[in-house]
Amino acid sequence: MQPSSPQALVLRIDAKVCHVEVDGERRQLPLAGKLFEDRSRERRPLAVGDRVVLDATGKAIDAVLPRSSQLHRRATGEGEERAQVLAANLTQVLAVASTAEPPFQPELVDGILAAAARERIPATLVLAKIDLDPTAAAFWRQVYAHAGVHVIATSTKAGHETAAALQELAALLHQNRTVVCGLSGAGKSSLLNAVVPGVNLRVGDLNHIRQGRHTTTHTELLPLPGGGHVLDTPGVRNFHLFATGSQELQFLFPELAALLPQCEFRSCLHAEERQCAVRKALDEGRVAESRYRSYRTMLQDALEAERLEVRGGRPELRGKGRRRPGRR
Ligand SMILES: Nc1nc2c(ncn2[C@@H]2O[C@H](COP(=O)(O)OP(=O)(O)OP(=O)(O)O)[C@@H](O)[C@H]2O)c(=O)[nH]1
Ligand SMILES: [Mg+2]
Ligand SMILES: [Zn+2]
């Protein structure tokens, strides 16, 4: 790299242009050139949060600098299996899930938490809209606290604001570069509006959300006045791990991995094996059913991918075998 090559930070990516910050100034650059012709395993070579090097004219992106971390999932709906990077260079992941409207979806939450764990990015579960169903909120809070996940339970509804929880959230945001991830309508933008004065993000109408319309349509990196950066993202419907091995998976569920030394087999995958400490804990109510179910679904997925790879590793076959419905 030449010393004169300017560096930029990717703030937002649209269909044809990329918004970057260069020397404190916002600029729009075309999404074209050598970088975008490379058909790698990533659906797109760029992600919001990336640091990039511009060419000598300062009008095109030449290269992407190595990432310190990334939140990614398996891209769906494409023949070949690819990774979709939702955000790059993060220090924190917030999985936002409402307790009702839309209902809590444990598999989605567990997917996000597992993807963060895999990248060693600290994650917090933010339970949103607890005013709508305090009983469900208490239930999920207990499930995740028991799994060793940090939980913040919030409401932003006027008259029901959880002041202390929102303050805790604000403090976390100011210390980190955070990606906020979750189902459409979960309340991600509402939370940011509540804790970041002046940010004014668009918030959705639940009728539109029920029709499958997203309110936030682009991931956008926002610098926070009190320090830190946050990336608000459009809702995701699913979060399937990208290329995660069957043996690796349990380590993304710390409460399951902690029981492995007590299983009869050191290679126990906690599925059908004899004398499995995880299944025993499940029967005795020491492991949450929803967490175990998420793990088994991901395990099945990983084993299926490994079987297909053994059979010849044909990417087109792999893609077909693992394709999942859903646009996002
Ligand atoms: N009752 C209640 N409703 C809330 C709360 N937070 C958000 N909402 C409502 O939930 C709806 C969706 O909120 P958004 O903040 O737009 O959700 P989002 O997760 O950003 O959605 P996308 O941008 O589509 O991904 C809006 O109608 C909000 O008014 C809450 O704490 N309590
Ligand atoms: Mg939003
Ligand atoms: Zn076991």
CSV table of C-alpha atoms and ligand atoms in Angstrom, one decimal:
chain,number,residue,atom,x,y,z
A,1,MET,CA,0.0,0.0,0.0
A,2,GLN,CA,1.3,3.4,-0.9
A,3,PRO,CA,1.5,5.9,1.9
A,4,SER,CA,-0.7,8.3,-0.1
A,5,SER,CA,-3.6,5.9,-0.5
A,6,PRO,CA,-6.5,7.3,1.5
A,7,GLN,CA,-8.4,5.1,3.9
A,8,ALA,CA,-12.1,5.1,4.4
A,9,LEU,CA,-14.7,3.6,6.6
A,10,VAL,CA,-17.8,2.0,5.0
A,11,LEU,CA,-21.0,3.6,6.5
A,12,ARG,CA,-23.7,2.1,4.2
A,13,ILE,CA,-24.0,0.1,1.1
A,14,ASP,CA,-26.7,0.7,-1.5
A,15,ALA,CA,-27.5,-1.2,-4.7
A,16,LYS,CA,-24.9,0.7,-6.7
A,17,VAL,CA,-23.0,3.0,-4.4
A,18,CYS,CA,-21.2,2.8,-1.1
A,19,HIS,CA,-21.2,5.6,1.4
A,20,VAL,CA,-17.9,6.0,3.1
A,21,GLU,CA,-16.3,8.4,5.5
A,22,VAL,CA,-12.9,9.8,4.5
A,23,ASP,CA,-11.1,12.3,6.8
A,24,GLY,CA,-14.4,13.1,8.5
A,25,GLU,CA,-16.3,13.7,5.3
A,26,ARG,CA,-19.0,11.6,3.8
A,27,ARG,CA,-18.6,10.5,0.2
A,28,GLN,CA,-20.4,8.1,-2.2
A,29,LEU,CA,-18.3,5.7,-4.3
A,30,PRO,CA,-19.5,3.4,-7.1
A,31,LEU,CA,-19.7,-0.3,-6.3
A,32,ALA,CA,-17.6,-1.3,-9.3
A,33,GLY,CA,-14.1,-2.4,-10.2
A,34,LYS,CA,-11.8,-5.3,-9.7
A,35,LEU,CA,-12.9,-5.9,-6.1
A,36,PHE,CA,-16.5,-6.6,-7.2
A,37,GLU,CA,-15.7,-9.0,-10.0
A,38,ASP,CA,-14.1,-11.6,-7.7
A,39,ARG,CA,-16.7,-14.4,-7.1
A,40,SER,CA,-15.4,-15.6,-3.8
A,41,ARG,CA,-17.2,-17.4,-1.1
A,42,GLU,CA,-18.6,-14.2,0.2
A,43,ARG,CA,-21.8,-12.9,-1.4
A,44,ARG,CA,-20.3,-9.4,-1.4
A,45,PRO,CA,-16.7,-8.4,-0.8
A,46,LEU,CA,-17.7,-5.4,1.3
A,47,ALA,CA,-19.6,-4.9,4.5
A,48,VAL,CA,-20.6,-2.0,6.6
A,49,GLY,CA,-17.9,-1.3,9.2
A,50,ASP,CA,-15.1,-2.3,6.7
A,51,ARG,CA,-12.0,-0.2,6.4
A,52,VAL,CA,-11.0,0.2,2.8
A,53,VAL,CA,-8.2,1.7,0.8
A,54,LEU,CA,-9.1,4.1,-2.0
A,55,ASP,CA,-7.2,4.4,-5.3
A,56,ALA,CA,-5.1,7.4,-6.1
A,57,THR,CA,-8.1,9.3,-7.4
A,58,GLY,CA,-9.9,8.8,-4.2
A,59,LYS,CA,-13.0,7.8,-6.2
A,60,ALA,CA,-12.8,4.0,-6.2
A,61,ILE,CA,-12.3,1.3,-3.7
A,62,ASP,CA,-9.0,-0.6,-4.3
A,63,ALA,CA,-8.9,-3.0,-1.4
A,64,VAL,CA,-10.6,-4.1,1.9
A,65,LEU,CA,-8.3,-4.1,5.0
A,66,PRO,CA,-8.4,-7.3,7.1
A,67,ARG,CA,-11.3,-7.4,9.5
A,68,SER,CA,-10.8,-7.8,13.3
A,69,SER,CA,-14.2,-9.5,13.4
A,70,GLN,CA,-17.4,-10.0,11.4
A,71,LEU,CA,-20.9,-11.2,12.0
A,72,HIS,CA,-21.9,-13.5,9.2
A,73,ARG,CA,-24.5,-16.1,8.3
A,74,ARG,CA,-25.2,-18.5,5.4
A,75,ALA,CA,-26.7,-16.6,2.5
A,76,THR,CA,-30.0,-18.2,1.5
A,77,GLY,CA,-31.7,-18.7,-1.8
A,78,GLU,CA,-28.6,-19.1,-3.9
A,79,GLY,CA,-27.4,-22.3,-5.5
A,80,GLU,CA,-23.8,-22.1,-4.2
A,81,GLU,CA,-23.2,-21.7,-0.5
A,82,ARG,CA,-21.9,-18.4,0.4
A,83,ALA,CA,-21.4,-16.2,3.5
A,84,GLN,CA,-23.3,-13.0,3.9
A,85,VAL,CA,-21.4,-10.6,6.1
A,86,LEU,CA,-23.8,-8.4,8.0
A,87,ALA,CA,-21.2,-6.2,9.6
A,88,ALA,CA,-17.5,-6.0,10.0
A,89,ASN,CA,-15.0,-4.9,12.7
A,90,LEU,CA,-17.3,-5.2,15.7
A,91,THR,CA,-16.7,-5.3,19.4
A,92,GLN,CA,-20.3,-6.2,20.4
A,93,VAL,CA,-23.4,-7.9,19.1
A,94,LEU,CA,-26.9,-7.1,20.4
A,95,ALA,CA,-29.4,-9.7,19.6
A,96,VAL,CA,-32.8,-7.9,19.9
A,97,ALA,CA,-35.9,-10.0,20.4
A,98,SER,CA,-39.4,-8.9,21.4
A,99,THR,CA,-41.3,-11.0,23.9
A,100,ALA,CA,-44.5,-10.5,21.7
A,101,GLU,CA,-45.5,-8.9,18.4
A,102,PRO,CA,-43.5,-10.6,16.8
A,103,PRO,CA,-43.2,-13.5,19.2
A,104,PHE,CA,-39.8,-14.5,20.6
A,105,GLN,CA,-38.0,-16.9,18.2
A,106,PRO,CA,-35.4,-18.9,20.1
A,107,GLU,CA,-33.7,-20.4,17.0
A,108,LEU,CA,-33.1,-17.0,15.5
A,109,VAL,CA,-31.7,-15.7,18.8
A,110,ASP,CA,-29.5,-18.8,19.3
A,111,GLY,CA,-28.2,-18.4,15.7
A,112,ILE,CA,-27.1,-14.8,16.3
A,113,LEU,CA,-25.6,-15.7,19.7
A,114,ALA,CA,-23.7,-18.7,18.2
A,115,ALA,CA,-22.4,-16.6,15.3
A,116,ALA,CA,-21.1,-14.0,17.7
A,117,ALA,CA,-19.5,-16.7,19.9
A,118,ARG,CA,-17.8,-18.2,16.9
A,119,GLU,CA,-16.1,-14.8,16.2
A,120,ARG,CA,-15.5,-14.3,19.9
A,121,ILE,CA,-17.5,-11.1,19.9
A,122,PRO,CA,-19.2,-10.4,23.2
A,123,ALA,CA,-23.0,-10.6,22.8
A,124,THR,CA,-26.0,-9.5,24.8
A,125,LEU,CA,-29.6,-10.5,24.4
A,126,VAL,CA,-31.9,-7.5,24.5
A,127,LEU,CA,-35.4,-8.6,25.3
A,128,ALA,CA,-37.7,-5.9,23.9
A,129,LYS,CA,-41.3,-4.9,24.4
A,130,ILE,CA,-41.5,-6.5,27.9
A,131,ASP,CA,-44.5,-4.4,28.5
A,132,LEU,CA,-46.5,-6.6,26.1
A,133,ASP,CA,-45.8,-9.9,28.0
A,134,PRO,CA,-44.0,-9.7,31.3
A,135,THR,CA,-44.5,-13.4,31.9
A,136,ALA,CA,-42.8,-14.4,28.6
A,137,ALA,CA,-40.0,-11.8,29.3
A,138,ALA,CA,-39.3,-13.4,32.7
A,139,PHE,CA,-39.3,-16.9,31.2
A,140,TRP,CA,-36.8,-16.0,28.4
A,141,ARG,CA,-34.7,-14.0,30.8
A,142,GLN,CA,-34.3,-16.9,33.0
A,143,VAL,CA,-33.5,-19.3,30.1
A,144,TYR,CA,-30.7,-17.2,28.8
A,145,ALA,CA,-29.3,-16.1,32.2
A,146,HIS,CA,-29.1,-19.8,33.0
A,147,ALA,CA,-27.2,-20.4,29.7
A,148,GLY,CA,-24.6,-17.7,30.7
A,149,VAL,CA,-25.9,-15.1,28.3
A,150,HIS,CA,-26.0,-11.4,29.4
A,151,VAL,CA,-29.6,-10.2,29.2
A,152,ILE,CA,-31.1,-6.7,29.3
A,153,ALA,CA,-34.9,-6.6,29.5
A,154,THR,CA,-36.4,-3.4,28.0
A,155,SER,CA,-39.5,-1.5,27.1
A,156,THR,CA,-39.5,1.8,25.2
A,157,LYS,CA,-43.3,2.2,25.3
A,158,ALA,CA,-44.3,5.6,26.8
A,159,GLY,CA,-45.2,5.2,30.5
A,160,HIS,CA,-43.5,1.8,30.6
A,161,GLU,CA,-39.9,2.7,29.9
A,162,THR,CA,-37.4,0.5,31.7
A,163,ALA,CA,-35.1,3.4,32.7
A,164,ALA,CA,-32.3,1.5,34.3
A,165,ALA,CA,-32.1,-1.1,31.5
A,166,LEU,CA,-32.0,1.6,28.9
A,167,GLN,CA,-29.3,3.3,30.7
A,168,GLU,CA,-27.3,0.1,30.9
A,169,LEU,CA,-27.8,-0.3,27.1
A,170,ALA,CA,-26.6,3.3,26.5
A,171,ALA,CA,-23.4,2.7,28.5
A,172,LEU,CA,-22.7,-0.5,26.5
A,173,LEU,CA,-23.3,1.3,23.2
A,174,HIS,CA,-20.9,4.2,24.1
A,175,GLN,CA,-18.1,1.8,24.8
A,176,ASN,CA,-18.4,-0.3,21.6
A,177,ARG,CA,-18.8,-0.7,17.9
A,178,THR,CA,-22.1,-2.6,18.1
A,179,VAL,CA,-24.3,-4.4,15.5
A,180,VAL,CA,-28.0,-4.6,16.4
A,181,CYS,CA,-29.6,-7.7,14.9
A,182,GLY,CA,-32.9,-9.4,15.1
A,183,LEU,CA,-36.3,-10.0,13.5
A,184,SER,CA,-38.1,-7.2,11.6
A,185,GLY,CA,-40.3,-5.4,14.0
A,186,ALA,CA,-38.5,-6.6,17.1
A,187,GLY,CA,-37.9,-3.0,18.1
A,188,LYS,CA,-34.2,-2.4,17.2
A,189,SER,CA,-34.6,1.1,15.8
A,190,SER,CA,-37.0,2.0,18.6
A,191,LEU,CA,-34.4,1.1,21.2
A,192,LEU,CA,-31.7,3.2,19.5
A,193,ASN,CA,-34.1,6.1,19.3
A,194,ALA,CA,-34.7,5.7,23.0
A,195,VAL,CA,-31.1,5.6,24.1
A,196,VAL,CA,-29.3,7.8,21.5
A,197,PRO,CA,-30.6,11.4,21.6
A,198,GLY,CA,-31.2,12.9,18.2
A,199,VAL,CA,-30.6,9.8,16.1
A,200,ASN,CA,-34.3,9.7,14.8
A,201,LEU,CA,-34.4,6.4,13.0
A,202,ARG,CA,-37.6,5.4,11.2
A,203,VAL,CA,-39.7,3.1,13.3
A,204,GLY,CA,-42.1,0.6,11.8
A,205,ASP,CA,-45.9,0.2,11.6
A,206,LEU,CA,-46.8,-3.3,12.9
A,207,ASN,CA,-49.3,-3.8,10.1
A,208,HIS,CA,-46.6,-3.3,7.5
A,209,ILE,CA,-44.3,-5.5,9.4
A,210,ARG,CA,-46.9,-8.3,9.4
A,211,GLN,CA,-47.0,-8.0,5.6
A,212,GLY,CA,-43.3,-8.7,5.6
A,213,ARG,CA,-42.1,-5.2,5.0
A,214,HIS,CA,-39.0,-4.0,6.7
A,215,THR,CA,-38.8,-0.6,8.1
A,216,THR,CA,-35.0,-0.3,8.2
A,217,THR,CA,-33.8,-1.3,4.7
A,218,HIS,CA,-30.1,-0.7,4.9
A,219,THR,CA,-27.4,-1.3,7.5
A,220,GLU,CA,-26.1,2.0,8.5
A,221,LEU,CA,-23.1,2.8,10.7
A,222,LEU,CA,-23.9,5.7,13.1
A,223,PRO,CA,-21.3,7.4,15.1
A,224,LEU,CA,-22.8,8.2,18.6
A,225,PRO,CA,-22.4,11.6,20.1
A,226,GLY,CA,-21.3,10.1,23.4
A,227,GLY,CA,-18.7,7.8,21.8
A,228,GLY,CA,-19.0,4.5,20.1
A,229,HIS,CA,-20.6,3.4,16.9
A,230,VAL,CA,-23.8,1.5,16.2
A,231,LEU,CA,-25.0,-0.4,13.2
A,232,ASP,CA,-28.7,-0.6,12.9
A,233,THR,CA,-29.7,-3.4,10.5
A,234,PRO,CA,-32.8,-4.5,8.6
A,235,GLY,CA,-34.6,-7.4,10.2
A,236,VAL,CA,-33.4,-11.0,9.5
A,237,ARG,CA,-35.8,-13.9,9.4
A,238,ASN,CA,-33.2,-16.6,10.0
A,239,PHE,CA,-29.7,-17.0,11.0
A,240,HIS,CA,-28.0,-20.1,9.8
A,241,LEU,CA,-24.4,-20.6,10.6
A,242,PHE,CA,-21.9,-20.6,7.7
A,243,ALA,CA,-19.6,-23.5,7.4
A,244,THR,CA,-19.5,-24.6,11.0
A,245,GLY,CA,-18.3,-28.1,11.8
A,246,SER,CA,-20.4,-30.6,13.8
A,247,GLN,CA,-17.7,-30.9,16.5
A,248,GLU,CA,-17.3,-27.2,16.8
A,249,LEU,CA,-20.9,-26.4,17.3
A,250,GLN,CA,-21.4,-27.3,21.0
A,251,PHE,CA,-18.7,-24.8,21.9
A,252,LEU,CA,-21.0,-22.1,20.7
A,253,PHE,CA,-23.5,-23.2,23.3
A,254,PRO,CA,-21.3,-22.8,26.5
A,255,GLU,CA,-23.8,-24.4,28.8
A,256,LEU,CA,-23.8,-27.6,26.7
A,257,ALA,CA,-20.0,-27.7,26.2
A,258,ALA,CA,-19.5,-27.4,29.9
A,259,LEU,CA,-21.2,-30.8,30.3
A,260,LEU,CA,-19.0,-32.6,27.7
A,261,PRO,CA,-16.4,-33.9,30.3
A,262,GLN,CA,-19.3,-35.8,32.0
A,263,CYS,CA,-20.4,-37.6,28.8
A,264,GLU,CA,-19.2,-41.1,28.3
A,265,PHE,CA,-17.6,-40.4,24.9
A,266,ARG,CA,-15.2,-37.5,24.4
A,267,SER,CA,-16.5,-37.0,20.9
A,268,CYS,CA,-20.1,-36.9,22.1
A,269,LEU,CA,-22.3,-34.7,20.0
A,270,HIS,CA,-25.2,-35.1,22.5
A,271,ALA,CA,-27.5,-36.6,20.0
A,272,GLU,CA,-28.2,-40.3,20.3
A,273,GLU,CA,-25.1,-41.3,22.2
A,274,ARG,CA,-25.2,-43.5,25.3
A,275,GLN,CA,-24.6,-41.9,28.8
A,276,CYS,CA,-24.8,-38.3,27.5
A,277,ALA,CA,-24.6,-35.7,30.3
A,278,VAL,CA,-26.3,-33.1,28.1
A,279,ARG,CA,-29.4,-35.2,27.5
A,280,LYS,CA,-29.5,-36.2,31.2
A,281,ALA,CA,-29.4,-32.5,32.1
A,282,LEU,CA,-32.1,-31.8,29.6
A,283,ASP,CA,-34.3,-34.5,31.2
A,284,GLU,CA,-33.7,-33.0,34.6
A,285,GLY,CA,-34.5,-29.5,33.5
A,286,ARG,CA,-31.0,-28.2,33.9
A,287,VAL,CA,-30.6,-27.4,30.2
A,288,ALA,CA,-33.4,-25.4,28.4
A,289,GLU,CA,-35.4,-27.3,25.8
A,290,SER,CA,-35.3,-24.5,23.3
A,291,ARG,CA,-31.5,-24.2,23.5
A,292,TYR,CA,-31.1,-27.9,23.0
A,293,ARG,CA,-33.5,-27.8,20.1
A,294,SER,CA,-31.6,-25.0,18.4
A,295,TYR,CA,-28.4,-26.9,18.9
A,296,ARG,CA,-29.9,-30.1,17.4
A,297,THR,CA,-31.2,-28.2,14.3
A,298,MET,CA,-27.8,-26.7,13.7
A,299,LEU,CA,-26.1,-30.0,14.3
A,300,GLN,CA,-28.3,-31.7,11.8
A,301,ASP,CA,-27.4,-29.0,9.3
A,302,ALA,CA,-23.7,-29.4,10.0
A,303,LEU,CA,-23.8,-33.2,9.7
A,304,GLU,CA,-25.7,-33.0,6.4
A,305,ALA,CA,-23.2,-30.6,5.0
A,306,GLU,CA,-20.3,-32.8,6.0
A,307,ARG,CA,-22.0,-35.9,4.5
A,308,LEU,CA,-22.4,-34.0,1.2
A,309,GLU,CA,-18.8,-32.9,1.3
A,310,VAL,CA,-17.6,-36.5,1.8
A,311,ARG,CA,-19.6,-37.5,-1.2
A,312,GLY,CA,-17.6,-35.3,-3.5
A,313,GLY,CA,-17.8,-31.8,-2.1
A,314,ARG,CA,-19.6,-30.6,-5.1
A,315,PRO,CA,-20.6,-27.0,-4.3
A,316,GLU,CA,-23.7,-27.1,-6.6
A,317,LEU,CA,-24.9,-30.2,-4.7
A,318,ARG,CA,-24.1,-28.6,-1.4
A,319,GLY,CA,-26.1,-25.6,-2.3
A,320,LYS,CA,-29.1,-27.5,-3.3
A,321,GLY,CA,-29.0,-29.8,-0.3
A,322,ARG,CA,-28.8,-27.0,2.2
A,323,ARG,CA,-31.0,-24.3,0.6
A,324,ARG,CA,-33.5,-22.8,3.0
A,325,PRO,CA,-36.7,-20.9,2.2
A,326,GLY,CA,-36.9,-17.2,3.0
A,327,ARG,CA,-35.5,-14.1,1.3
A,328,ARG,CA,-33.4,-12.8,4.1
B,1,LIG,N1,-45.4,-2.1,23.1
B,1,LIG,C1,-44.2,-1.8,22.6
B,1,LIG,N2,-44.1,-1.6,21.3
B,1,LIG,C2,-42.8,-1.3,20.9
B,1,LIG,C3,-41.7,-1.2,21.7
B,1,LIG,N3,-40.6,-0.9,21.0
B,1,LIG,C4,-41.0,-0.8,19.7
B,1,LIG,N4,-42.3,-1.0,19.6
B,1,LIG,C5,-43.1,-1.0,18.4
B,1,LIG,O1,-42.7,-2.1,17.5
B,1,LIG,C6,-42.8,-1.7,16.1
B,1,LIG,C7,-41.5,-2.0,15.4
B,1,LIG,O2,-40.4,-1.2,15.9
B,1,LIG,P1,-39.1,-0.9,15.1
B,1,LIG,O3,-38.2,-0.2,16.1
B,1,LIG,O4,-39.3,-0.2,13.8
B,1,LIG,O5,-38.6,-2.4,14.8
B,1,LIG,P2,-37.2,-2.8,14.0
B,1,LIG,O6,-36.7,-4.0,14.8
B,1,LIG,O7,-36.3,-1.7,13.9
B,1,LIG,O8,-37.8,-3.3,12.6
B,1,LIG,P3,-37.0,-3.4,11.1
B,1,LIG,O9,-36.4,-2.0,10.9
B,1,LIG,O10,-38.1,-3.7,10.2
B,1,LIG,O11,-36.0,-4.5,11.3
B,1,LIG,C8,-43.2,-0.2,16.2
B,1,LIG,O12,-44.5,-0.1,15.9
B,1,LIG,C9,-42.9,0.2,17.6
B,1,LIG,O13,-43.7,1.3,18.0
B,1,LIG,C10,-41.9,-1.5,23.2
B,1,LIG,O14,-41.0,-1.4,24.0
B,1,LIG,N5,-43.2,-1.8,23.5
B,2,MG,MG,-35.4,-0.8,12.2
B,3,ZN,ZN,-23.1,-35.8,25.4
